[in-house]
Amino acid sequence: MADALDSLVNIIASGVENLKLAYSEKGESIPSLDDTFLPSALDDNAKAIDARRLIVAAAAQLLSTVRFPVETLQERASELHVTAALGLVVDFDVVDIIKEGGVKGVHVNEIAAQSGIDPSHLARILRYLATRHIFREITPNVFANNRISSLLLKTKTREEVKAEPIAKFDGAQLAAYVSFWADTGLKSSAHWASFIQNPEGASAPFNIAFGTTAKMWDWFKEPGNELHSRRFIASMAGSGDRFPSEIFVSGIDGNLLNKDDIVVDVGGNVGSVALVLFKAYPHLRYVVQDLDRQIEAAQEYWNNNAPEAVVSGQVQLQLHDFFTPQPVKNAAIYFLRTIVHDWPDTDAKRILINLRDAASSSSKLVIFDRLATYSCHNPSSHTTSPSEVPSPLLSNLGIAGAGFTTNIDMLMFSLFNGKERTEVEFKELGEAAGWKLEKVTPGPLATLVFSAA
Ligand SMILES: C[S@@+](CC[C@H](N)C(=O)[O-])C[C@H]1O[C@@H](n2cnc3c(N)ncnc32)[C@H](O)[C@@H]1O
């Protein structure tokens, strides 16, 4: 045990040295948790990313090792309060109100008066989060934003939101994301047990929670659900930027394609990945397909980002349900980003068959999705080398490696009875639809390239 503790401490110590080095090489110092978030070139720096990952993996394992297990369970079992508290401070504009106080912070009575939350509730909720390093309590009952909470600011002023409540989350991707989890995510996960006991009774836990037989996308279209729909779109918009654009640029490899070859972004939402590709490969043509509200939002997105592309017809925004025959035949590439994980195997297979039916023998299918990994060493895996992961860390680096993927896996289960898949599961799914898996590139979002089998 002492050996394991020493190894974890050593991983943390050398990780911190490497992190300091990565920052000092760029003439920067490691940001303080107390400061508000400022983007930095170090956010995407490979050395800094590696160092952070190892520190977090080892620190989490160290905490689980040394903390009294009863305390760990008490904390973990109640982490729904983190979700609920984050949702509340976003929905009631608390982060935005606190911003006005700058580094001096704002007294809870003032935040309460502006947000309409009872000061006693608010003080406890903010203290609960500050105790977990989200917000800072500067003096008793005076709170300021920190590096984490400041990321939840909205882009609309409170006056603009009052004038158009439905636009509350426009342009505020993380605020929208947090609010979505605290509402749709939290409510749906409360129904896991009922769904598992009677899987024929509903399509997913979401359907039990919201008393609907509709898939979430169709439910979004029902009257009264406009904010849900708009918030989800906001939480996805710009997500092309959340992953290094290199993933999409090298995943499609447009330099190998001919002028005017067609690339189809199937279920592309506003088409944020297509925009990345359009900028990297201006010699290609693009079709962004989705359902009606998303295509409406896409119109505005492209008007703001590359209006000429739509006017010239180089980028087409197309209404298309991917369970119906694919209208774009013989495209060079059909790609699906974070789509396949939304669906159980039978539906995922139907989507891929529709693409295979439209494809030519030279068409490629590219899936960008998270790759599920085992927490233990997997001797048959081609995508992770065990030597990269120092002992005694988990093979998937725990929360630092597979944390987000396992989170999204649980969300996919909650919302759609969907799932994140392993490499083998993707290969089998492709084969069942007539696609042969040719290449897998792991990463924060894996790229799986299939050829027409
Ligand atoms: C998780 S989002 C991914 C969006 C986009 N690919 C991206 O990565 O930004 C799933 C998308 O699938 C779309 N979608 C759901 N059902 C669909 C269907 N039957 N036909 C076409 N698009 C659909 C949704 O509207 C949503 O935009």
mmCIF file of N, CA, C and O in Angstrom, residues 244-300:
data_model
loop_
_atom_site.group_PDB
_atom_site.id
_atom_site.type_symbol
_atom_site.label_atom_id
_atom_site.label_comp_id
_atom_site.label_asym_id
_atom_site.label_seq_id
_atom_site.Cartn_x
_atom_site.Cartn_y
_atom_site.Cartn_z
ATOM 1 N N PRO A 244 -10.163 19.641 -30.438
ATOM 2 C CA PRO A 244 -9.210 20.235 -31.390
ATOM 3 C C PRO A 244 -9.699 20.004 -32.822
ATOM 4 O O PRO A 244 -10.092 18.880 -33.174
ATOM 5 N N SER A 245 -9.709 21.061 -33.619
ATOM 6 C CA SER A 245 -10.266 20.922 -34.968
ATOM 7 C C SER A 245 -9.454 19.938 -35.798
ATOM 8 O O SER A 245 -9.934 19.372 -36.783
ATOM 9 N N GLU A 246 -8.222 19.695 -35.354
ATOM 10 C CA GLU A 246 -7.345 18.739 -36.027
ATOM 11 C C GLU A 246 -8.022 17.353 -36.152
ATOM 12 O O GLU A 246 -7.819 16.633 -37.133
ATOM 13 N N ILE A 247 -8.835 16.999 -35.168
ATOM 14 C CA ILE A 247 -9.517 15.691 -35.202
ATOM 15 C C ILE A 247 -10.353 15.572 -36.480
ATOM 16 O O ILE A 247 -10.316 14.561 -37.176
ATOM 17 N N PHE A 248 -11.089 16.636 -36.792
ATOM 18 C CA PHE A 248 -12.002 16.577 -37.942
ATOM 19 C C PHE A 248 -11.241 16.774 -39.245
ATOM 20 O O PHE A 248 -11.519 16.123 -40.247
ATOM 21 N N VAL A 249 -10.256 17.684 -39.170
ATOM 22 C CA VAL A 249 -9.487 17.987 -40.377
ATOM 23 C C VAL A 249 -8.702 16.749 -40.817
ATOM 24 O O VAL A 249 -8.698 16.386 -41.995
ATOM 25 N N SER A 250 -8.082 16.042 -39.870
ATOM 26 C CA SER A 250 -7.328 14.856 -40.297
ATOM 27 C C SER A 250 -8.259 13.660 -40.463
ATOM 28 O O SER A 250 -7.991 12.761 -41.265
ATOM 29 N N GLY A 251 -9.384 13.643 -39.756
ATOM 30 C CA GLY A 251 -10.330 12.526 -39.887
ATOM 31 C C GLY A 251 -10.937 12.456 -41.273
ATOM 32 O O GLY A 251 -11.180 11.384 -41.814
ATOM 33 N N ILE A 252 -11.173 13.614 -41.884
ATOM 34 C CA ILE A 252 -11.770 13.654 -43.228
ATOM 35 C C ILE A 252 -10.680 13.627 -44.299
ATOM 36 O O ILE A 252 -10.866 13.078 -45.373
ATOM 37 N N ASP A 253 -9.538 14.202 -43.994
ATOM 38 C CA ASP A 253 -8.418 14.298 -44.925
ATOM 39 C C ASP A 253 -8.848 14.742 -46.328
ATOM 40 O O ASP A 253 -8.697 14.024 -47.323
ATOM 41 N N GLY A 254 -9.354 15.960 -46.372
ATOM 42 C CA GLY A 254 -9.881 16.517 -47.613
ATOM 43 C C GLY A 254 -8.853 16.697 -48.710
ATOM 44 O O GLY A 254 -9.219 16.825 -49.890
ATOM 45 N N ASN A 255 -7.546 16.699 -48.357
ATOM 46 C CA ASN A 255 -6.532 16.860 -49.403
ATOM 47 C C ASN A 255 -6.542 15.684 -50.370
ATOM 48 O O ASN A 255 -6.045 15.785 -51.490
ATOM 49 N N LEU A 256 -7.077 14.549 -49.910
ATOM 50 C CA LEU A 256 -7.141 13.381 -50.794
ATOM 51 C C LEU A 256 -8.392 13.417 -51.680
ATOM 52 O O LEU A 256 -8.586 12.544 -52.525
ATOM 53 N N LEU A 257 -9.251 14.414 -51.455
ATOM 54 C CA LEU A 257 -10.505 14.474 -52.218
ATOM 55 C C LEU A 257 -10.390 15.475 -53.369
ATOM 56 O O LEU A 257 -9.567 16.391 -53.337
ATOM 57 N N ASN A 258 -11.238 15.274 -54.376
ATOM 58 C CA ASN A 258 -11.203 16.143 -55.558
ATOM 59 C C ASN A 258 -12.095 17.366 -55.352
ATOM 60 O O ASN A 258 -13.034 17.330 -54.538
ATOM 61 N N LYS A 259 -11.807 18.408 -56.152
ATOM 62 C CA LYS A 259 -12.617 19.619 -56.088
ATOM 63 C C LYS A 259 -14.099 19.242 -56.270
ATOM 64 O O LYS A 259 -14.416 18.399 -57.104
ATOM 65 N N ASP A 260 -14.943 19.850 -55.460
ATOM 66 C CA ASP A 260 -16.402 19.672 -55.509
ATOM 67 C C ASP A 260 -16.888 18.302 -55.053
ATOM 68 O O ASP A 260 -18.069 17.979 -55.211
ATOM 69 N N ASP A 261 -15.987 17.477 -54.534
ATOM 70 C CA ASP A 261 -16.468 16.250 -53.887
ATOM 71 C C ASP A 261 -17.389 16.655 -52.733
ATOM 72 O O ASP A 261 -17.187 17.699 -52.102
ATOM 73 N N ILE A 262 -18.356 15.785 -52.456
ATOM 74 C CA ILE A 262 -19.368 16.161 -51.454
ATOM 75 C C ILE A 262 -19.094 15.477 -50.111
ATOM 76 O O ILE A 262 -18.837 14.270 -50.049
ATOM 77 N N VAL A 263 -19.168 16.286 -49.074
ATOM 78 C CA VAL A 263 -19.025 15.788 -47.702
ATOM 79 C C VAL A 263 -20.355 16.053 -46.992
ATOM 80 O O VAL A 263 -20.821 17.196 -46.968
ATOM 81 N N VAL A 264 -20.966 15.005 -46.454
ATOM 82 C CA VAL A 264 -22.282 15.177 -45.822
ATOM 83 C C VAL A 264 -22.152 15.052 -44.308
ATOM 84 O O VAL A 264 -21.667 14.042 -43.794
ATOM 85 N N ASP A 265 -22.590 16.107 -43.619
ATOM 86 C CA ASP A 265 -22.590 16.148 -42.148
ATOM 87 C C ASP A 265 -23.989 15.677 -41.723
ATOM 88 O O ASP A 265 -24.943 16.459 -41.669
ATOM 89 N N VAL A 266 -24.101 14.388 -41.443
ATOM 90 C CA VAL A 266 -25.417 13.772 -41.201
ATOM 91 C C VAL A 266 -25.799 14.000 -39.724
ATOM 92 O O VAL A 266 -25.046 13.626 -38.827
ATOM 93 N N GLY A 267 -26.977 14.605 -39.513
ATOM 94 C CA GLY A 267 -27.367 14.973 -38.143
ATOM 95 C C GLY A 267 -26.401 16.013 -37.620
ATOM 96 O O GLY A 267 -25.952 15.948 -36.482
ATOM 97 N N GLY A 268 -26.106 17.006 -38.453
ATOM 98 C CA GLY A 268 -25.001 17.939 -38.173
ATOM 99 C C GLY A 268 -25.343 19.060 -37.219
ATOM 100 O O GLY A 268 -24.491 19.883 -36.928
ATOM 101 N N ASN A 269 -26.632 19.112 -36.743
ATOM 102 C CA ASN A 269 -27.071 20.230 -35.915
ATOM 103 C C ASN A 269 -26.816 21.517 -36.709
ATOM 104 O O ASN A 269 -27.197 21.590 -37.871
ATOM 105 N N VAL A 270 -26.156 22.530 -36.135
ATOM 106 C CA VAL A 270 -25.953 23.764 -36.906
ATOM 107 C C VAL A 270 -24.833 23.614 -37.937
ATOM 108 O O VAL A 270 -24.641 24.469 -38.787
ATOM 109 N N GLY A 271 -24.072 22.528 -37.825
ATOM 110 C CA GLY A 271 -23.000 22.296 -38.805
ATOM 111 C C GLY A 271 -21.662 22.859 -38.353
ATOM 112 O O GLY A 271 -20.853 23.294 -39.175
ATOM 113 N N SER A 272 -21.403 22.806 -37.034
ATOM 114 C CA SER A 272 -20.151 23.402 -36.546
ATOM 115 C C SER A 272 -18.931 22.628 -37.045
ATOM 116 O O SER A 272 -17.880 23.219 -37.274
ATOM 117 N N VAL A 273 -19.060 21.321 -37.227
ATOM 118 C CA VAL A 273 -17.908 20.565 -37.750
ATOM 119 C C VAL A 273 -17.741 20.861 -39.241
ATOM 120 O O VAL A 273 -16.624 21.030 -39.734
ATOM 121 N N ALA A 274 -18.876 20.962 -39.946
ATOM 122 C CA ALA A 274 -18.779 21.288 -41.372
ATOM 123 C C ALA A 274 -18.084 22.635 -41.557
ATOM 124 O O ALA A 274 -17.330 22.822 -42.516
ATOM 125 N N LEU A 275 -18.320 23.561 -40.614
ATOM 126 C CA LEU A 275 -17.669 24.874 -40.727
ATOM 127 C C LEU A 275 -16.145 24.748 -40.591
ATOM 128 O O LEU A 275 -15.390 25.357 -41.356
ATOM 129 N N VAL A 276 -15.722 23.914 -39.645
ATOM 130 C CA VAL A 276 -14.274 23.673 -39.468
ATOM 131 C C VAL A 276 -13.706 23.108 -40.776
ATOM 132 O O VAL A 276 -12.650 23.545 -41.262
ATOM 133 N N LEU A 277 -14.423 22.155 -41.372
ATOM 134 C CA LEU A 277 -13.939 21.504 -42.599
ATOM 135 C C LEU A 277 -13.961 22.468 -43.783
ATOM 136 O O LEU A 277 -13.036 22.490 -44.605
ATOM 137 N N PHE A 278 -15.024 23.263 -43.837
ATOM 138 C CA PHE A 278 -15.152 24.241 -44.928
ATOM 139 C C PHE A 278 -13.946 25.190 -44.929
ATOM 140 O O PHE A 278 -13.408 25.546 -45.976
ATOM 141 N N LYS A 279 -13.521 25.571 -43.714
ATOM 142 C CA LYS A 279 -12.366 26.486 -43.626
ATOM 143 C C LYS A 279 -11.073 25.764 -44.016
ATOM 144 O O LYS A 279 -10.202 26.346 -44.643
ATOM 145 N N ALA A 280 -10.975 24.481 -43.650
ATOM 146 C CA ALA A 280 -9.737 23.734 -43.940
ATOM 147 C C ALA A 280 -9.682 23.277 -45.396
ATOM 148 O O ALA A 280 -8.610 23.232 -45.995
ATOM 149 N N TYR A 281 -10.830 22.928 -45.964
ATOM 150 C CA TYR A 281 -10.873 22.370 -47.333
ATOM 151 C C TYR A 281 -11.892 23.133 -48.172
ATOM 152 O O TYR A 281 -12.998 22.640 -48.442
ATOM 153 N N PRO A 282 -11.521 24.345 -48.583
ATOM 154 C CA PRO A 282 -12.511 25.154 -49.308
ATOM 155 C C PRO A 282 -12.818 24.625 -50.710
ATOM 156 O O PRO A 282 -13.705 25.163 -51.371
ATOM 157 N N HIS A 283 -12.095 23.582 -51.158
ATOM 158 C CA HIS A 283 -12.353 23.069 -52.514
ATOM 159 C C HIS A 283 -13.502 22.045 -52.534
ATOM 160 O O HIS A 283 -13.892 21.572 -53.595
ATOM 161 N N LEU A 284 -14.037 21.719 -51.349
ATOM 162 C CA LEU A 284 -15.081 20.679 -51.295
ATOM 163 C C LEU A 284 -16.462 21.307 -51.134
ATOM 164 O O LEU A 284 -16.589 22.481 -50.782
ATOM 165 N N ARG A 285 -17.503 20.497 -51.372
ATOM 166 C CA ARG A 285 -18.878 20.954 -51.133
ATOM 167 C C ARG A 285 -19.417 20.229 -49.906
ATOM 168 O O ARG A 285 -19.034 19.081 -49.639
ATOM 169 N N TYR A 286 -20.304 20.898 -49.212
ATOM 170 C CA TYR A 286 -20.787 20.344 -47.940
ATOM 171 C C TYR A 286 -22.309 20.371 -47.882
ATOM 172 O O TYR A 286 -22.940 21.311 -48.378
ATOM 173 N N VAL A 287 -22.869 19.328 -47.299
ATOM 174 C CA VAL A 287 -24.311 19.324 -47.018
ATOM 175 C C VAL A 287 -24.461 19.069 -45.514
ATOM 176 O O VAL A 287 -23.924 18.089 -44.989
ATOM 177 N N VAL A 288 -25.153 19.980 -44.830
ATOM 178 C CA VAL A 288 -25.435 19.795 -43.406
ATOM 179 C C VAL A 288 -26.894 19.363 -43.301
ATOM 180 O O VAL A 288 -27.790 20.074 -43.766
ATOM 181 N N GLN A 289 -27.128 18.181 -42.721
ATOM 182 C CA GLN A 289 -28.496 17.657 -42.632
ATOM 183 C C GLN A 289 -28.935 17.574 -41.168
ATOM 184 O O GLN A 289 -28.175 17.135 -40.309
ATOM 185 N N ASP A 290 -30.180 17.958 -40.925
ATOM 186 C CA ASP A 290 -30.743 17.766 -39.579
ATOM 187 C C ASP A 290 -32.248 17.990 -39.662
ATOM 188 O O ASP A 290 -32.809 18.193 -40.754
ATOM 189 N N LEU A 291 -32.897 17.988 -38.496
ATOM 190 C CA LEU A 291 -34.339 18.207 -38.438
ATOM 191 C C LEU A 291 -34.635 19.715 -38.505
ATOM 192 O O LEU A 291 -33.706 20.524 -38.440
ATOM 193 N N ASP A 292 -35.939 20.074 -38.585
ATOM 194 C CA ASP A 292 -36.243 21.457 -38.982
ATOM 195 C C ASP A 292 -35.711 22.559 -38.066
ATOM 196 O O ASP A 292 -35.115 23.518 -38.539
ATOM 197 N N ARG A 293 -35.926 22.434 -36.724
ATOM 198 C CA ARG A 293 -35.463 23.524 -35.836
ATOM 199 C C ARG A 293 -33.948 23.704 -35.957
ATOM 200 O O ARG A 293 -33.444 24.822 -35.935
ATOM 201 N N GLN A 294 -33.250 22.564 -36.051
ATOM 202 C CA GLN A 294 -31.788 22.632 -36.106
ATOM 203 C C GLN A 294 -31.345 23.297 -37.415
ATOM 204 O O GLN A 294 -30.376 24.066 -37.427
ATOM 205 N N ILE A 295 -32.063 22.997 -38.477
ATOM 206 C CA ILE A 295 -31.677 23.607 -39.758
ATOM 207 C C ILE A 295 -31.991 25.103 -39.748
ATOM 208 O O ILE A 295 -31.234 25.908 -40.293
ATOM 209 N N GLU A 296 -33.077 25.471 -39.056
ATOM 210 C CA GLU A 296 -33.359 26.914 -38.893
ATOM 211 C C GLU A 296 -32.204 27.590 -38.161
ATOM 212 O O GLU A 296 -31.736 28.652 -38.556
ATOM 213 N N ALA A 297 -31.763 26.954 -37.061
ATOM 214 C CA ALA A 297 -30.650 27.536 -36.282
ATOM 215 C C ALA A 297 -29.379 27.544 -37.123
ATOM 216 O O ALA A 297 -28.543 28.452 -36.997
ATOM 217 N N ALA A 298 -29.230 26.524 -37.962
ATOM 218 C CA ALA A 298 -28.035 26.434 -38.807
ATOM 219 C C ALA A 298 -27.964 27.624 -39.761
ATOM 220 O O ALA A 298 -26.879 28.154 -40.033
ATOM 221 N N GLN A 299 -29.153 28.035 -40.237
ATOM 222 C CA GLN A 299 -29.209 29.177 -41.152
ATOM 223 C C GLN A 299 -28.561 30.401 -40.489
ATOM 224 O O GLN A 299 -27.717 31.063 -41.082
ATOM 225 N N GLU A 300 -28.958 30.652 -39.262
ATOM 226 C CA GLU A 300 -28.420 31.807 -38.546
ATOM 227 C C GLU A 300 -26.921 31.621 -38.279
ATOM 228 O O GLU A 300 -26.127 32.556 -38.420
#
